[in-house]
Amino acid sequence: MNSDTRTKDTRGTLMMLGASFCFSLGGILLKIIPWNPFAINGVRNLIAACVIGLYIFFTHHRMKFNFTVFMGAVCMAGVTTMFAIANKLTTAGNAIVLQYSMPIWLILLMFLFFRKKPSRLEVITIALVLIGILCFFFDSLSTGRIAGDLIALFSGLFYAGMFMLNQFEKGDALSSMVIGQFLCGICLSPMVLRETVFTPPVLAAVFVLGSVQVGLAYILFSIGTRYTNPITASIINAVEPVLNPILVAVFYGEVLAPLSMAGAAIVVGSILFYNIRKLKA
C-alpha cells in the first residue's frame, strides 16, 4: 500500500468515526431538551438544512428536483421525526437499535417492489433480527414503552425507503436531505412557540443537535464514504447504536434492561454480520 492510499484510508476512517460519533449524540441531546419532539425535530432540521446547504454551496454540488428526490425527502422527514418521537417514548437504546434494523426493511421493500427474492443469508438475518426485536417488545410490555418501540421500528422503514429511492438514477442523497430538512423545519418549527423553556443550556443543545448531530454528521459521512471501503464503513457504522445508549446511560442515567440488552446485541450483531458477509461475497 503506497503512502497516498494509506493517507486516504486513514482520512476516510477518521471521517466515518467522526460521523458515527456525531450521530450517536442524538440520544442524549433529545433526552435533555424538554420540548415536544415535533418542535425539536423542526428546529434541528432547519439548522441542519442551513449547515448542509452551505456545504452544497461551497462544494458546488448540483441540486436535483424530481419525484424520486422528493420521495427521498419525505422519507428523510419521516425518519428524523419518528426517531425524535421514539426517543421521548422509549429508551434511547431501544430507539437507535430498532432504527438500525433498516437493512431488514430494505430487503422486504426490494422484494415487494422489485420481486427480488431474499437470499439464504438474508432470510437468516431477518429471522435473527426479528428475535432481537421480540426481546425489546417483551421488555416493553412491562414498562409501557411499546408505542415508542413501534415508532422506532417504523423509523427504520422510512430510512430504508430513503436509501432505496436514492439508489435510482434520478435520486440524489444530498438533495433529498436538504429538501426533507427544510420540509420539517417549515412545518414543525412553529411548534416551538408553544414551549416555555429557553434556557442557554437548552438552546445550546438544540443548536448542537442540528449543526453537529445532523448537519456535520452527514457532511463527514459523505466525505468518509469516498475514501473508505464498504466493509470498513459498515463496521464503523455500528459504533452509533453502541455508543448512543452508552452516552445516555453515563450522562442521563437511562440504562437498558437485561432483555433489551440481549435484543440489542442480537440486532446489531446480526446486521453487522450480514453487511460483512454480503460485501465480501
PDB file of N, CA and C in Angstrom, residues 206-253:
ATOM      1  N   VAL A 206     -30.004  22.316  21.440  1.00  0.00           N
ATOM      2  CA  VAL A 206     -30.741  22.326  20.171  1.00  0.00           C
ATOM      3  C   VAL A 206     -29.806  22.684  19.019  1.00  0.00           C
ATOM      4  N   PHE A 207     -28.942  23.667  19.244  1.00  0.00           N
ATOM      5  CA  PHE A 207     -28.002  24.086  18.196  1.00  0.00           C
ATOM      6  C   PHE A 207     -27.033  22.953  17.846  1.00  0.00           C
ATOM      7  N   VAL A 208     -26.494  22.296  18.870  1.00  0.00           N
ATOM      8  CA  VAL A 208     -25.559  21.177  18.633  1.00  0.00           C
ATOM      9  C   VAL A 208     -26.285  20.034  17.930  1.00  0.00           C
ATOM     10  N   LEU A 209     -27.533  19.791  18.320  1.00  0.00           N
ATOM     11  CA  LEU A 209     -28.322  18.719  17.703  1.00  0.00           C
ATOM     12  C   LEU A 209     -28.466  18.948  16.201  1.00  0.00           C
ATOM     13  N   GLY A 210     -28.763  20.193  15.811  1.00  0.00           N
ATOM     14  CA  GLY A 210     -28.950  20.477  14.393  1.00  0.00           C
ATOM     15  C   GLY A 210     -27.658  20.602  13.619  1.00  0.00           C
ATOM     16  N   SER A 211     -26.687  21.334  14.174  1.00  0.00           N
ATOM     17  CA  SER A 211     -25.466  21.629  13.434  1.00  0.00           C
ATOM     18  C   SER A 211     -24.462  20.478  13.439  1.00  0.00           C
ATOM     19  N   VAL A 212     -24.372  19.767  14.563  1.00  0.00           N
ATOM     20  CA  VAL A 212     -23.372  18.701  14.691  1.00  0.00           C
ATOM     21  C   VAL A 212     -23.979  17.320  14.484  1.00  0.00           C
ATOM     22  N   GLN A 213     -25.042  16.992  15.269  1.00  0.00           N
ATOM     23  CA  GLN A 213     -25.593  15.635  15.236  1.00  0.00           C
ATOM     24  C   GLN A 213     -26.215  15.291  13.879  1.00  0.00           C
ATOM     25  N   VAL A 214     -26.728  16.293  13.173  1.00  0.00           N
ATOM     26  CA  VAL A 214     -27.300  16.040  11.841  1.00  0.00           C
ATOM     27  C   VAL A 214     -26.429  16.661  10.746  1.00  0.00           C
ATOM     28  N   GLY A 215     -26.224  17.986  10.809  1.00  0.00           N
ATOM     29  CA  GLY A 215     -25.512  18.667   9.735  1.00  0.00           C
ATOM     30  C   GLY A 215     -24.090  18.178   9.515  1.00  0.00           C
ATOM     31  N   LEU A 216     -23.232  18.328  10.528  1.00  0.00           N
ATOM     32  CA  LEU A 216     -21.837  17.906  10.398  1.00  0.00           C
ATOM     33  C   LEU A 216     -21.723  16.402  10.179  1.00  0.00           C
ATOM     34  N   ALA A 217     -22.597  15.630  10.838  1.00  0.00           N
ATOM     35  CA  ALA A 217     -22.545  14.168  10.715  1.00  0.00           C
ATOM     36  C   ALA A 217     -22.704  13.726   9.265  1.00  0.00           C
ATOM     37  N   TYR A 218     -23.679  14.295   8.563  1.00  0.00           N
ATOM     38  CA  TYR A 218     -23.905  13.893   7.171  1.00  0.00           C
ATOM     39  C   TYR A 218     -22.796  14.386   6.253  1.00  0.00           C
ATOM     40  N   ILE A 219     -22.199  15.521   6.563  1.00  0.00           N
ATOM     41  CA  ILE A 219     -21.077  16.011   5.758  1.00  0.00           C
ATOM     42  C   ILE A 219     -19.883  15.075   5.911  1.00  0.00           C
ATOM     43  N   LEU A 220     -19.551  14.719   7.160  1.00  0.00           N
ATOM     44  CA  LEU A 220     -18.443  13.792   7.403  1.00  0.00           C
ATOM     45  C   LEU A 220     -18.706  12.435   6.755  1.00  0.00           C
ATOM     46  N   PHE A 221     -19.964  11.990   6.832  1.00  0.00           N
ATOM     47  CA  PHE A 221     -20.329  10.701   6.246  1.00  0.00           C
ATOM     48  C   PHE A 221     -20.145  10.718   4.729  1.00  0.00           C
ATOM     49  N   SER A 222     -20.574  11.803   4.084  1.00  0.00           N
ATOM     50  CA  SER A 222     -20.464  11.894   2.622  1.00  0.00           C
ATOM     51  C   SER A 222     -19.001  11.921   2.177  1.00  0.00           C
ATOM     52  N   ILE A 223     -18.133  12.544   2.987  1.00  0.00           N
ATOM     53  CA  ILE A 223     -16.703  12.574   2.661  1.00  0.00           C
ATOM     54  C   ILE A 223     -16.060  11.220   2.961  1.00  0.00           C
ATOM     55  N   GLY A 224     -16.391  10.648   4.120  1.00  0.00           N
ATOM     56  CA  GLY A 224     -15.790   9.382   4.544  1.00  0.00           C
ATOM     57  C   GLY A 224     -16.049   8.238   3.595  1.00  0.00           C
ATOM     58  N   THR A 225     -17.261   8.196   3.017  1.00  0.00           N
ATOM     59  CA  THR A 225     -17.591   7.100   2.111  1.00  0.00           C
ATOM     60  C   THR A 225     -16.808   7.149   0.802  1.00  0.00           C
ATOM     61  N   ARG A 226     -16.203   8.287   0.504  1.00  0.00           N
ATOM     62  CA  ARG A 226     -15.390   8.380  -0.720  1.00  0.00           C
ATOM     63  C   ARG A 226     -14.063   7.649  -0.555  1.00  0.00           C
ATOM     64  N   TYR A 227     -13.558   7.606   0.674  1.00  0.00           N
ATOM     65  CA  TYR A 227     -12.217   7.075   0.909  1.00  0.00           C
ATOM     66  C   TYR A 227     -12.197   5.786   1.729  1.00  0.00           C
ATOM     67  N   THR A 228     -13.359   5.293   2.130  1.00  0.00           N
ATOM     68  CA  THR A 228     -13.418   4.104   2.978  1.00  0.00           C
ATOM     69  C   THR A 228     -14.043   2.955   2.211  1.00  0.00           C
ATOM     70  N   ASN A 229     -13.424   1.781   2.272  1.00  0.00           N
ATOM     71  CA  ASN A 229     -14.027   0.632   1.597  1.00  0.00           C
ATOM     72  C   ASN A 229     -15.309   0.232   2.328  1.00  0.00           C
ATOM     73  N   PRO A 230     -16.268  -0.381   1.630  1.00  0.00           N
ATOM     74  CA  PRO A 230     -17.580  -0.669   2.207  1.00  0.00           C
ATOM     75  C   PRO A 230     -17.540  -1.497   3.493  1.00  0.00           C
ATOM     76  N   ILE A 231     -16.619  -2.467   3.578  1.00  0.00           N
ATOM     77  CA  ILE A 231     -16.556  -3.314   4.775  1.00  0.00           C
ATOM     78  C   ILE A 231     -16.170  -2.478   5.994  1.00  0.00           C
ATOM     79  N   THR A 232     -15.144  -1.647   5.840  1.00  0.00           N
ATOM     80  CA  THR A 232     -14.717  -0.783   6.941  1.00  0.00           C
ATOM     81  C   THR A 232     -15.826   0.187   7.329  1.00  0.00           C
ATOM     82  N   ALA A 233     -16.492   0.771   6.324  1.00  0.00           N
ATOM     83  CA  ALA A 233     -17.574   1.714   6.603  1.00  0.00           C
ATOM     84  C   ALA A 233     -18.701   1.054   7.381  1.00  0.00           C
ATOM     85  N   SER A 234     -19.048  -0.180   7.004  1.00  0.00           N
ATOM     86  CA  SER A 234     -20.144  -0.873   7.674  1.00  0.00           C
ATOM     87  C   SER A 234     -19.792  -1.222   9.116  1.00  0.00           C
ATOM     88  N   ILE A 235     -18.530  -1.552   9.368  1.00  0.00           N
ATOM     89  CA  ILE A 235     -18.097  -1.854  10.740  1.00  0.00           C
ATOM     90  C   ILE A 235     -18.119  -0.581  11.599  1.00  0.00           C
ATOM     91  N   ILE A 236     -17.596   0.519  11.038  1.00  0.00           N
ATOM     92  CA  ILE A 236     -17.574   1.779  11.785  1.00  0.00           C
ATOM     93  C   ILE A 236     -18.990   2.275  12.051  1.00  0.00           C
ATOM     94  N   ASN A 237     -19.901   2.036  11.116  1.00  0.00           N
ATOM     95  CA  ASN A 237     -21.282   2.480  11.264  1.00  0.00           C
ATOM     96  C   ASN A 237     -21.955   1.842  12.477  1.00  0.00           C
ATOM     97  N   ALA A 238     -21.467   0.685  12.911  1.00  0.00           N
ATOM     98  CA  ALA A 238     -22.040   0.005  14.079  1.00  0.00           C
ATOM     99  C   ALA A 238     -21.665   0.685  15.383  1.00  0.00           C
ATOM    100  N   VAL A 239     -20.784   1.691  15.307  1.00  0.00           N
ATOM    101  CA  VAL A 239     -20.410   2.438  16.518  1.00  0.00           C
ATOM    102  C   VAL A 239     -21.613   3.196  17.069  1.00  0.00           C
ATOM    103  N   GLU A 240     -22.463   3.732  16.157  1.00  0.00           N
ATOM    104  CA  GLU A 240     -23.582   4.568  16.597  1.00  0.00           C
ATOM    105  C   GLU A 240     -24.558   3.854  17.533  1.00  0.00           C
ATOM    106  N   PRO A 241     -25.130   2.690  17.149  1.00  0.00           N
ATOM    107  CA  PRO A 241     -26.087   2.044  18.051  1.00  0.00           C
ATOM    108  C   PRO A 241     -25.463   1.513  19.336  1.00  0.00           C
ATOM    109  N   VAL A 242     -24.145   1.446  19.395  1.00  0.00           N
ATOM    110  CA  VAL A 242     -23.465   1.025  20.629  1.00  0.00           C
ATOM    111  C   VAL A 242     -23.166   2.231  21.511  1.00  0.00           C
ATOM    112  N   LEU A 243     -22.617   3.302  20.904  1.00  0.00           N
ATOM    113  CA  LEU A 243     -22.216   4.480  21.669  1.00  0.00           C
ATOM    114  C   LEU A 243     -23.414   5.301  22.135  1.00  0.00           C
ATOM    115  N   ASN A 244     -24.462   5.362  21.336  1.00  0.00           N
ATOM    116  CA  ASN A 244     -25.650   6.158  21.677  1.00  0.00           C
ATOM    117  C   ASN A 244     -26.204   5.810  23.068  1.00  0.00           C
ATOM    118  N   PRO A 245     -26.565   4.546  23.349  1.00  0.00           N
ATOM    119  CA  PRO A 245     -27.094   4.227  24.682  1.00  0.00           C
ATOM    120  C   PRO A 245     -26.060   4.344  25.802  1.00  0.00           C
ATOM    121  N   ILE A 246     -24.768   4.191  25.462  1.00  0.00           N
ATOM    122  CA  ILE A 246     -23.725   4.358  26.486  1.00  0.00           C
ATOM    123  C   ILE A 246     -23.684   5.810  26.964  1.00  0.00           C
ATOM    124  N   LEU A 247     -23.734   6.766  26.021  1.00  0.00           N
ATOM    125  CA  LEU A 247     -23.731   8.177  26.379  1.00  0.00           C
ATOM    126  C   LEU A 247     -24.956   8.533  27.210  1.00  0.00           C
ATOM    127  N   VAL A 248     -26.109   7.979  26.841  1.00  0.00           N
ATOM    128  CA  VAL A 248     -27.338   8.252  27.592  1.00  0.00           C
ATOM    129  C   VAL A 248     -27.244   7.662  29.002  1.00  0.00           C
ATOM    130  N   ALA A 249     -26.670   6.473  29.123  1.00  0.00           N
ATOM    131  CA  ALA A 249     -26.521   5.837  30.439  1.00  0.00           C
ATOM    132  C   ALA A 249     -25.593   6.638  31.342  1.00  0.00           C
ATOM    133  N   VAL A 250     -24.492   7.137  30.774  1.00  0.00           N
ATOM    134  CA  VAL A 250     -23.495   7.867  31.569  1.00  0.00           C
ATOM    135  C   VAL A 250     -23.987   9.248  31.973  1.00  0.00           C
ATOM    136  N   PHE A 251     -24.578   9.985  31.037  1.00  0.00           N
ATOM    137  CA  PHE A 251     -24.924  11.385  31.300  1.00  0.00           C
ATOM    138  C   PHE A 251     -26.402  11.612  31.653  1.00  0.00           C
ATOM    139  N   TYR A 252     -27.251  10.603  31.452  1.00  0.00           N
ATOM    140  CA  TYR A 252     -28.684  10.774  31.730  1.00  0.00           C
ATOM    141  C   TYR A 252     -29.208   9.730  32.708  1.00  0.00           C
ATOM    142  N   GLY A 253     -28.436   8.662  32.904  1.00  0.00           N
ATOM    143  CA  GLY A 253     -28.813   7.627  33.858  1.00  0.00           C
ATOM    144  C   GLY A 253     -29.844   6.632  33.356  1.00  0.00           C
TER     145      GLY A 253
END
